């Protein structure tokens, strides 16, 4: 049976049907042609149904693999976008500053920057992996996502 599975894996549908027919004929010869035509047709039908079942199973698995591949791309793409609340934005910007650069004026500048980028919303979207660019929801939807 493993031998047949190895052969079937590389054959197209028409060739598989021919192989099944040849196997059925061989069975008839082995049984000294004692099988009737009806029995032969039943053997062919059973083998053909098996081929159809495995063809459909393979197509189903290929479809699942395609969906997983698309999902992987979406996950990688999602890693490039992050949502930042005002506090997250402040933490991110402050983490890139040296201690002597942090002052009340710097924090006010960060707050003003968030208000300009966010356009009144409670969050902004950071795009990138190492160095982030920040966008409003409106700009992100229109120009980044398209």
GROMACS .gro file of C-alpha atoms in nm:
model
  146
    1UNK     CA    1   0.000   0.000   0.000
    2UNK     CA    2   0.288   0.240   0.074
    3UNK     CA    3   0.415   0.173  -0.276
    4UNK     CA    4   0.080   0.280  -0.424
    5UNK     CA    5   0.066   0.591  -0.207
    6UNK     CA    6   0.415   0.682  -0.329
    7UNK     CA    7   0.305   0.645  -0.689
    8UNK     CA    8  -0.023   0.830  -0.641
    9UNK     CA    9   0.141   1.133  -0.483
   10UNK     CA   10   0.300   1.234  -0.814
   11UNK     CA   11   0.016   1.153  -1.054
   12UNK     CA   12  -0.259   1.374  -1.191
   13UNK     CA   13  -0.626   1.273  -1.182
   14UNK     CA   14  -0.642   1.109  -1.529
   15UNK     CA   15  -0.329   0.907  -1.469
   16UNK     CA   16  -0.462   0.792  -1.131
   17UNK     CA   17  -0.781   0.661  -1.294
   18UNK     CA   18  -0.573   0.472  -1.552
   19UNK     CA   19  -0.355   0.323  -1.279
   20UNK     CA   20  -0.665   0.215  -1.087
   21UNK     CA   21  -0.803   0.053  -1.401
   22UNK     CA   22  -0.475  -0.133  -1.462
   23UNK     CA   23  -0.469  -0.252  -1.101
   24UNK     CA   24  -0.826  -0.377  -1.139
   25UNK     CA   25  -0.735  -0.562  -1.458
   26UNK     CA   26  -0.438  -0.719  -1.283
   27UNK     CA   27  -0.670  -0.836  -1.005
   28UNK     CA   28  -0.892  -1.001  -1.265
   29UNK     CA   29  -0.594  -1.182  -1.416
   30UNK     CA   30  -0.475  -1.292  -1.073
   31UNK     CA   31  -0.814  -1.441  -0.999
   32UNK     CA   32  -0.808  -1.634  -1.330
   33UNK     CA   33  -1.071  -1.405  -1.478
   34UNK     CA   34  -1.332  -1.531  -1.235
   35UNK     CA   35  -1.456  -1.180  -1.155
   36UNK     CA   36  -1.759  -1.063  -1.341
   37UNK     CA   37  -1.774  -0.727  -1.514
   38UNK     CA   38  -1.996  -0.596  -1.233
   39UNK     CA   39  -1.736  -0.691  -0.969
   40UNK     CA   40  -1.467  -0.524  -1.174
   41UNK     CA   41  -1.672  -0.205  -1.193
   42UNK     CA   42  -1.724  -0.216  -0.815
   43UNK     CA   43  -1.348  -0.251  -0.760
   44UNK     CA   44  -1.283   0.042  -0.995
   45UNK     CA   45  -1.552   0.251  -0.826
   46UNK     CA   46  -1.412   0.184  -0.476
   47UNK     CA   47  -1.060   0.269  -0.585
   48UNK     CA   48  -1.182   0.580  -0.768
   49UNK     CA   49  -1.375   0.697  -0.460
   50UNK     CA   50  -1.055   0.653  -0.257
   51UNK     CA   51  -0.864   0.867  -0.505
   52UNK     CA   52  -1.132   1.138  -0.491
   53UNK     CA   53  -1.127   1.132  -0.111
   54UNK     CA   54  -0.749   1.178  -0.095
   55UNK     CA   55  -0.757   1.443  -0.368
   56UNK     CA   56  -1.015   1.641  -0.167
   57UNK     CA   57  -0.814   1.589   0.152
   58UNK     CA   58  -0.501   1.724  -0.018
   59UNK     CA   59  -0.692   2.026  -0.153
   60UNK     CA   60  -0.830   2.092   0.194
   61UNK     CA   61  -0.482   2.077   0.350
   62UNK     CA   62  -0.345   2.305   0.077
   63UNK     CA   63  -0.624   2.553   0.152
   64UNK     CA   64  -0.543   2.546   0.523
   65UNK     CA   65  -0.174   2.600   0.449
   66UNK     CA   66  -0.261   2.898   0.228
   67UNK     CA   67  -0.472   3.048   0.508
   68UNK     CA   68  -0.192   2.995   0.762
   69UNK     CA   69   0.056   3.160   0.527
   70UNK     CA   70  -0.175   3.461   0.487
   71UNK     CA   71  -0.229   3.477   0.865
   72UNK     CA   72   0.148   3.474   0.921
   73UNK     CA   73   0.185   3.772   0.687
   74UNK     CA   74  -0.092   3.956   0.874
   75UNK     CA   75   0.075   3.884   1.210
   76UNK     CA   76   0.410   4.015   1.084
   77UNK     CA   77   0.234   4.321   0.948
   78UNK     CA   78   0.059   4.378   1.282
   79UNK     CA   79   0.396   4.374   1.458
   80UNK     CA   80   0.480   4.692   1.265
   81UNK     CA   81   0.179   4.886   1.403
   82UNK     CA   82   0.117   4.962   1.767
   83UNK     CA   83  -0.142   5.171   1.946
   84UNK     CA   84  -0.008   5.425   2.196
   85UNK     CA   85  -0.219   5.597   2.459
   86UNK     CA   86  -0.097   5.934   2.585
   87UNK     CA   87   0.089   5.769   2.874
   88UNK     CA   88   0.246   5.510   2.640
   89UNK     CA   89   0.354   5.787   2.405
   90UNK     CA   90   0.511   5.982   2.694
   91UNK     CA   91   0.697   5.673   2.818
   92UNK     CA   92   0.827   5.596   2.470
   93UNK     CA   93   0.945   5.951   2.407
   94UNK     CA   94   1.100   5.987   2.754
   95UNK     CA   95   1.281   5.654   2.721
   96UNK     CA   96   1.468   5.795   2.422
   97UNK     CA   97   1.591   6.097   2.619
   98UNK     CA   98   1.887   6.131   2.849
   99UNK     CA   99   1.819   6.216   3.214
  100UNK     CA  100   1.955   6.570   3.184
  101UNK     CA  101   1.723   6.639   2.887
  102UNK     CA  102   1.406   6.558   3.084
  103UNK     CA  103   1.244   6.871   3.220
  104UNK     CA  104   0.901   7.022   3.268
  105UNK     CA  105   0.937   7.193   2.929
  106UNK     CA  106   1.028   6.864   2.758
  107UNK     CA  107   0.721   6.694   2.904
  108UNK     CA  108   0.500   6.984   2.790
  109UNK     CA  109   0.652   6.952   2.442
  110UNK     CA  110   0.573   6.577   2.441
  111UNK     CA  111   0.213   6.649   2.554
  112UNK     CA  112   0.171   6.913   2.281
  113UNK     CA  113   0.316   6.674   2.024
  114UNK     CA  114   0.067   6.404   2.126
  115UNK     CA  115  -0.223   6.651   2.096
  116UNK     CA  116  -0.111   6.760   1.747
  117UNK     CA  117  -0.061   6.406   1.622
  118UNK     CA  118  -0.370   6.258   1.792
  119UNK     CA  119  -0.606   6.536   1.675
  120UNK     CA  120  -0.823   6.503   1.985
  121UNK     CA  121  -0.824   6.122   2.001
  122UNK     CA  122  -0.709   5.925   2.308
  123UNK     CA  123  -0.441   5.735   2.117
  124UNK     CA  124  -0.202   5.748   1.822
  125UNK     CA  125  -0.058   5.473   1.607
  126UNK     CA  126   0.315   5.399   1.608
  127UNK     CA  127   0.455   5.246   1.288
  128UNK     CA  128   0.791   5.071   1.262
  129UNK     CA  129   1.007   4.823   1.448
  130UNK     CA  130   1.312   4.995   1.593
  131UNK     CA  131   1.235   5.361   1.540
  132UNK     CA  132   0.867   5.453   1.541
  133UNK     CA  133   0.679   5.717   1.346
  134UNK     CA  134   0.350   5.832   1.498
  135UNK     CA  135   0.028   5.903   1.309
  136UNK     CA  136  -0.330   6.001   1.384
  137UNK     CA  137  -0.601   5.744   1.319
  138UNK     CA  138  -0.732   5.943   1.024
  139UNK     CA  139  -0.391   5.980   0.859
  140UNK     CA  140  -0.300   5.618   0.926
  141UNK     CA  141  -0.621   5.481   0.772
  142UNK     CA  142  -0.602   5.711   0.470
  143UNK     CA  143  -0.230   5.708   0.387
  144UNK     CA  144  -0.073   5.401   0.549
  145UNK     CA  145  -0.342   5.136   0.510
  146UNK     CA  146  -0.473   5.293   0.188
   0.00000   0.00000   0.00000
